[in-house]
Short mmCIF file of C-alpha atoms in Angstrom, two decimals:
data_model
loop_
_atom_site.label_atom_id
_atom_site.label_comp_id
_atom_site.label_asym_id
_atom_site.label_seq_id
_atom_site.Cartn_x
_atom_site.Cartn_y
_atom_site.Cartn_z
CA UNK F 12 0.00 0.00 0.00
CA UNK F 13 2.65 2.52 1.05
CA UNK F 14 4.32 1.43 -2.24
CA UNK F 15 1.24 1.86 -4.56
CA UNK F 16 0.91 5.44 -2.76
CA UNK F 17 4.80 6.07 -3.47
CA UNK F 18 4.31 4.91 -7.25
CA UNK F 19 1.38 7.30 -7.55
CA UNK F 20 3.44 10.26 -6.29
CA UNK F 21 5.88 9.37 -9.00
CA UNK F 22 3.41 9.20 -11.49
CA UNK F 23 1.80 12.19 -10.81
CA UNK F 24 4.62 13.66 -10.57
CA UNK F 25 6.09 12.49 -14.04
CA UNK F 26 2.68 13.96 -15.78
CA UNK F 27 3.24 17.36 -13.63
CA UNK F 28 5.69 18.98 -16.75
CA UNK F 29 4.17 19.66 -19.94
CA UNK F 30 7.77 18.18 -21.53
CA UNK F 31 7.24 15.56 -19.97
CA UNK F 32 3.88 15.19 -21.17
CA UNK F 33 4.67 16.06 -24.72
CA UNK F 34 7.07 12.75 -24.46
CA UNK F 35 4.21 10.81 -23.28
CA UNK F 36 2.06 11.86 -26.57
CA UNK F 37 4.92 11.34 -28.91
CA UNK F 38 5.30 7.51 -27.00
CA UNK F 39 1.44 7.31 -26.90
CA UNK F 40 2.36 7.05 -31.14
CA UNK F 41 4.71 3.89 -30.82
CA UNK F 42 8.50 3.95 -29.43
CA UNK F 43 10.91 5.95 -30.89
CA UNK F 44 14.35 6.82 -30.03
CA UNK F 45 16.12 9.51 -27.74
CA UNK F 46 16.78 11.34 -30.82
CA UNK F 47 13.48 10.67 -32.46
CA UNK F 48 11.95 12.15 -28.92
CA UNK F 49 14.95 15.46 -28.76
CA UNK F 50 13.53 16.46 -32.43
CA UNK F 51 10.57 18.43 -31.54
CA UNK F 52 12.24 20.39 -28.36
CA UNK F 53 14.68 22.95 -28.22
CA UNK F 54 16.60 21.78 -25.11
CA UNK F 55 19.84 20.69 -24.51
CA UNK F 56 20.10 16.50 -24.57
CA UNK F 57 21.11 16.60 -20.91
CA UNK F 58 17.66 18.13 -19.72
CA UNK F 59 15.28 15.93 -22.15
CA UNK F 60 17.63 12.77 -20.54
CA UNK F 61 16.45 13.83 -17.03
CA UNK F 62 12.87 14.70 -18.21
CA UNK F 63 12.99 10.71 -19.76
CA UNK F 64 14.65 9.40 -16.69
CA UNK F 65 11.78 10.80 -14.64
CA UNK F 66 9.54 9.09 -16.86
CA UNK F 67 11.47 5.97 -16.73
CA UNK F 68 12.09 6.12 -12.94
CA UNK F 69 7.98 6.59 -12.57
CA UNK F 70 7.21 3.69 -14.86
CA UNK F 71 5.26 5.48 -17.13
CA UNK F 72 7.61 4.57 -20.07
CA UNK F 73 10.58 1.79 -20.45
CA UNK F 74 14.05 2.47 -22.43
CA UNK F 75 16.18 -0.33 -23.79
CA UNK F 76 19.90 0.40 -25.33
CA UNK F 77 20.83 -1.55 -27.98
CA UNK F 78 23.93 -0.75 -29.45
CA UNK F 79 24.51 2.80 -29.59
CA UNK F 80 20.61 3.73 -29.78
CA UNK F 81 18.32 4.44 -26.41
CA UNK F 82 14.29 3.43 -27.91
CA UNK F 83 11.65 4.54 -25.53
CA UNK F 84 8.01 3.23 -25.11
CA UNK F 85 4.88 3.33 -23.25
CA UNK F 86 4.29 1.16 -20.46
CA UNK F 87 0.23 0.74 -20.28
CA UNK F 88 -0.08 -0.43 -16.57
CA UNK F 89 1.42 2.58 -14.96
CA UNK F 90 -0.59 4.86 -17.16
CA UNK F 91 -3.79 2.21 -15.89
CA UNK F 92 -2.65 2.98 -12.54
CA UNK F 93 -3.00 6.70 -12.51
CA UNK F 94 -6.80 6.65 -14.44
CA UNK F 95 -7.67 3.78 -12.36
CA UNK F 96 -7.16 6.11 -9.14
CA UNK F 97 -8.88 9.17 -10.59
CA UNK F 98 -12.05 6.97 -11.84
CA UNK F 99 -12.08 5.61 -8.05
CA UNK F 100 -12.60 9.24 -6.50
CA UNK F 101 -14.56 9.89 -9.32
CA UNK F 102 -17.36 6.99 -8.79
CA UNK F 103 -17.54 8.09 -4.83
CA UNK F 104 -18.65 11.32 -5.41
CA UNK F 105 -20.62 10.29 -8.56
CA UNK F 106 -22.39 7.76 -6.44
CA UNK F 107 -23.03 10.60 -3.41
CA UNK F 108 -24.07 13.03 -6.41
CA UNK F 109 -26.94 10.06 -7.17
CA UNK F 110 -27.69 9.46 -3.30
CA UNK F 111 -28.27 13.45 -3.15
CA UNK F 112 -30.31 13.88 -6.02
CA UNK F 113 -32.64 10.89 -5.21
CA UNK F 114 -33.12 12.43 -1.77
CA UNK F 115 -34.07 15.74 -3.44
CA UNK F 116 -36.64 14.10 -5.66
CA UNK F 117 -38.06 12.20 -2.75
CA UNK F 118 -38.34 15.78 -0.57
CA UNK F 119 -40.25 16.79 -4.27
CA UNK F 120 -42.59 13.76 -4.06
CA UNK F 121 -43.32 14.50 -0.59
CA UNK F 122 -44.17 17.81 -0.78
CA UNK F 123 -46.30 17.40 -4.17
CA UNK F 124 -48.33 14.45 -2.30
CA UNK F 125 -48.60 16.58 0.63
CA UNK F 126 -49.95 19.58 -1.09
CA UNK F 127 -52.44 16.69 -3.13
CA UNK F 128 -54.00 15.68 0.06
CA UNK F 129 -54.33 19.80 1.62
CA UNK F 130 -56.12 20.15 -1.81
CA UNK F 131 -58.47 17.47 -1.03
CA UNK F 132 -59.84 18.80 1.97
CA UNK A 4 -3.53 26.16 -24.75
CA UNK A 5 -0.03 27.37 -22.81
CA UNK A 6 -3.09 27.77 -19.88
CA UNK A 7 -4.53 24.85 -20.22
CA UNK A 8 -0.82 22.81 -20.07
CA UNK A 9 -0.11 25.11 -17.05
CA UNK A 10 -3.78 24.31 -15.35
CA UNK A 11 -1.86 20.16 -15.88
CA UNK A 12 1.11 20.75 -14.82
CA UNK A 13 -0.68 22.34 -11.44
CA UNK A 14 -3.36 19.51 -11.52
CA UNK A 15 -0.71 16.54 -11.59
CA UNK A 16 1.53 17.97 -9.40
CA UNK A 17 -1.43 18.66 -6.70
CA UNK A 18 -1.78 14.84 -7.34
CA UNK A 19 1.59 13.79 -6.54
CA UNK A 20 1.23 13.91 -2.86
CA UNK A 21 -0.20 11.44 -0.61
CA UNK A 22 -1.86 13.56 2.12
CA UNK A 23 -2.99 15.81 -0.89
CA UNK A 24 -4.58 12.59 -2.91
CA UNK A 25 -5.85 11.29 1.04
CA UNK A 26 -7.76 15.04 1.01
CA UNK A 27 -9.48 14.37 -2.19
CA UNK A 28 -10.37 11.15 -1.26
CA UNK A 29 -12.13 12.22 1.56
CA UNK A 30 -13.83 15.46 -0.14
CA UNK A 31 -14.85 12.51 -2.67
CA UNK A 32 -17.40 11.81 -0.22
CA UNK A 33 -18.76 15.00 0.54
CA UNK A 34 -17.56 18.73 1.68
CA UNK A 35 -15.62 19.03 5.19
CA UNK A 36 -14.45 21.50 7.14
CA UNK A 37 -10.34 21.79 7.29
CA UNK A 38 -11.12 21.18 10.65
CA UNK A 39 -12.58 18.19 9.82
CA UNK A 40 -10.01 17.00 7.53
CA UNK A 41 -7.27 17.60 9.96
CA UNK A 42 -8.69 14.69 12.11
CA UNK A 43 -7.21 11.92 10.14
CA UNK A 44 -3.69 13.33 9.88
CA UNK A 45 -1.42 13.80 12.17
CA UNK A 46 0.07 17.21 10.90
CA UNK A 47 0.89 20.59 11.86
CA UNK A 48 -2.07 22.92 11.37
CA UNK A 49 0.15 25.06 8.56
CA UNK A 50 1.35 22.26 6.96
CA UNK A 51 -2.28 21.64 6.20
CA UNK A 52 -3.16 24.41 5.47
CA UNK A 53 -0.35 24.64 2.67
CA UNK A 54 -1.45 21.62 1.23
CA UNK A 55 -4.88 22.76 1.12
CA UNK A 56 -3.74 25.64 -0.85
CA UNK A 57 -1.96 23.72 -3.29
CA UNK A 58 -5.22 21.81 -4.05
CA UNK A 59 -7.46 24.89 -4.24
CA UNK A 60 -4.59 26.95 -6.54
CA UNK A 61 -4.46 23.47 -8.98
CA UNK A 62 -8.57 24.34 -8.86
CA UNK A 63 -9.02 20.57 -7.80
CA UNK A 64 -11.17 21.97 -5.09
CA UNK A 65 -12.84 25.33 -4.05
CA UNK A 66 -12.86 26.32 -0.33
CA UNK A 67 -15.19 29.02 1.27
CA UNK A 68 -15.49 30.84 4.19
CA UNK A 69 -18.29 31.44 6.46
CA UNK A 70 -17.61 33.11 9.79
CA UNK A 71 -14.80 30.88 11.09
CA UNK A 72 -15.18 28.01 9.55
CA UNK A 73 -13.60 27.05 6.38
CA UNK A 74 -15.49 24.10 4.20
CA UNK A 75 -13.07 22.68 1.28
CA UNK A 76 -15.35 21.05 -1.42
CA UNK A 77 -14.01 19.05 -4.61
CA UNK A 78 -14.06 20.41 -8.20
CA UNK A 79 -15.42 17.79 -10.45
CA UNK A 80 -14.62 19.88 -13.93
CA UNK A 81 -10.98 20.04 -12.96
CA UNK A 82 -10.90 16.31 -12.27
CA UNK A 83 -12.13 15.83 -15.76
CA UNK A 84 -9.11 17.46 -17.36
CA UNK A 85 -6.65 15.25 -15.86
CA UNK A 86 -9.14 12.22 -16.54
CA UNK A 87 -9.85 13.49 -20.46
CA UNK A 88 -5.77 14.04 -21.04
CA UNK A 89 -4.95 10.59 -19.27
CA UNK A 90 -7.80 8.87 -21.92
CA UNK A 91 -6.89 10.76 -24.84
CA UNK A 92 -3.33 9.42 -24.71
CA UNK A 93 -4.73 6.07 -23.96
CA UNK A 94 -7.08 6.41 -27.00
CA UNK A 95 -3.96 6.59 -29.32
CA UNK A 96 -2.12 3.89 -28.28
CA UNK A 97 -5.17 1.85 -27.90
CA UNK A 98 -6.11 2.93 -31.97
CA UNK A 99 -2.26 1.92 -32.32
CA UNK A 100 -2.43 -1.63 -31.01
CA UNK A 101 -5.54 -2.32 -32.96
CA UNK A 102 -4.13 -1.93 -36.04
CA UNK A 103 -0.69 -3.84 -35.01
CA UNK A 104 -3.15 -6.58 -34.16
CA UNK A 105 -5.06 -6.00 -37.35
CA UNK A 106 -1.90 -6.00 -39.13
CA UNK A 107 -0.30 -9.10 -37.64
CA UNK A 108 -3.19 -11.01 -38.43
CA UNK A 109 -3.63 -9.77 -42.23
CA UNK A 110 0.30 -11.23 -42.21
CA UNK A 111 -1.32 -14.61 -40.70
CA UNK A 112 -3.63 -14.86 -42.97
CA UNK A 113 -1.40 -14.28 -45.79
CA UNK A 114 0.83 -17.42 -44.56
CA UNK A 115 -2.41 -19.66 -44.01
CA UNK A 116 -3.65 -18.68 -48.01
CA UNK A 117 0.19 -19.17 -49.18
CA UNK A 118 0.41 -22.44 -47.86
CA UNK A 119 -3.06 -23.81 -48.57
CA UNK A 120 -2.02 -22.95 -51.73
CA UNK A 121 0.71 -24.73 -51.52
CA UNK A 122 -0.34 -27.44 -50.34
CA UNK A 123 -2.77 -27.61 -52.96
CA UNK A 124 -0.18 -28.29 -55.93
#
């Protein structure tokens, strides 16, 4: 538990920088390599290498060196665990968003089937 | 759109804490007072505080004030954002996986025809 909570701070954390993010997109694509990924930015290598160890470090993407060439991809079950938190939260209050609105529909009922029977008098 | 990445960046990194994600989780299930929230943790009063400010500046919740009492409620719109950017890249790779599949088995089917064929002379 304390090292699901630890992964999700890493996680989080990896998505938290929109360079970051832009990696993830290009990745989201299919794997390409370190200089495939340093294309699009105007950054020194160094900085995008942190920015992808980050990633790597989070488990949000994998790297593998063959030869002289680092290719980077997307690993689906970290992504999975990030959504699968947020949709958690998100059914709670959904489900208290249902209990409150039934309860305000059956305050409605009552008061239109009281009002019905001070009619009928 | 340079917003919208900076609204992220503040949305994930408000995320990337676990007292932060244990104050959603709570305000999942209804509004509280900070009071209230403070029950569970065992935490200086300002440290609180500061993460409570971290979650209302990301706009993941909205606090109020009404005489002394402070009540921190979630934001469900910001909660989509991160949700909607975590299944958009998901949507890609997903639309990339179905046509590797799709490919692979166009190749399989290839092989099965070319050596029915085959077979056949």
């Amino acid at each position: 538990m304390a090292n699901q909570s630890q992964n999700l701070d890493g996680l989080f954390h990896a998505l938290s920088d929109a360079t970051r993010r832009a990696i993830v997109m290009r990745l989201s694509e299919g794997p390409a390599s370190v200089t495939e990924l340093s294309r699009p930015f105007e950054m020194a290598m160094p900085t995008l290498l942190q920015h992808i160890r980050v990633l790597e470090d989070s488990g949000l993407i994998g790297t593998e060196k063959v030869g002289r060439v680092r290719t980077c991809e997307i690993k689906q079950k970290a992504f999975e665990a990030t959504q699968s938190w947020l949709e958690r939260q998100r059914g709670i209050w959904e489900r208290r968003l249902d209990r409150m609105e039934a309860y305000a529909a059956s305050l409605q009922a009552k008061e239109y089937n009281h009002g019905r029977r001070k009619n009928k008098r």
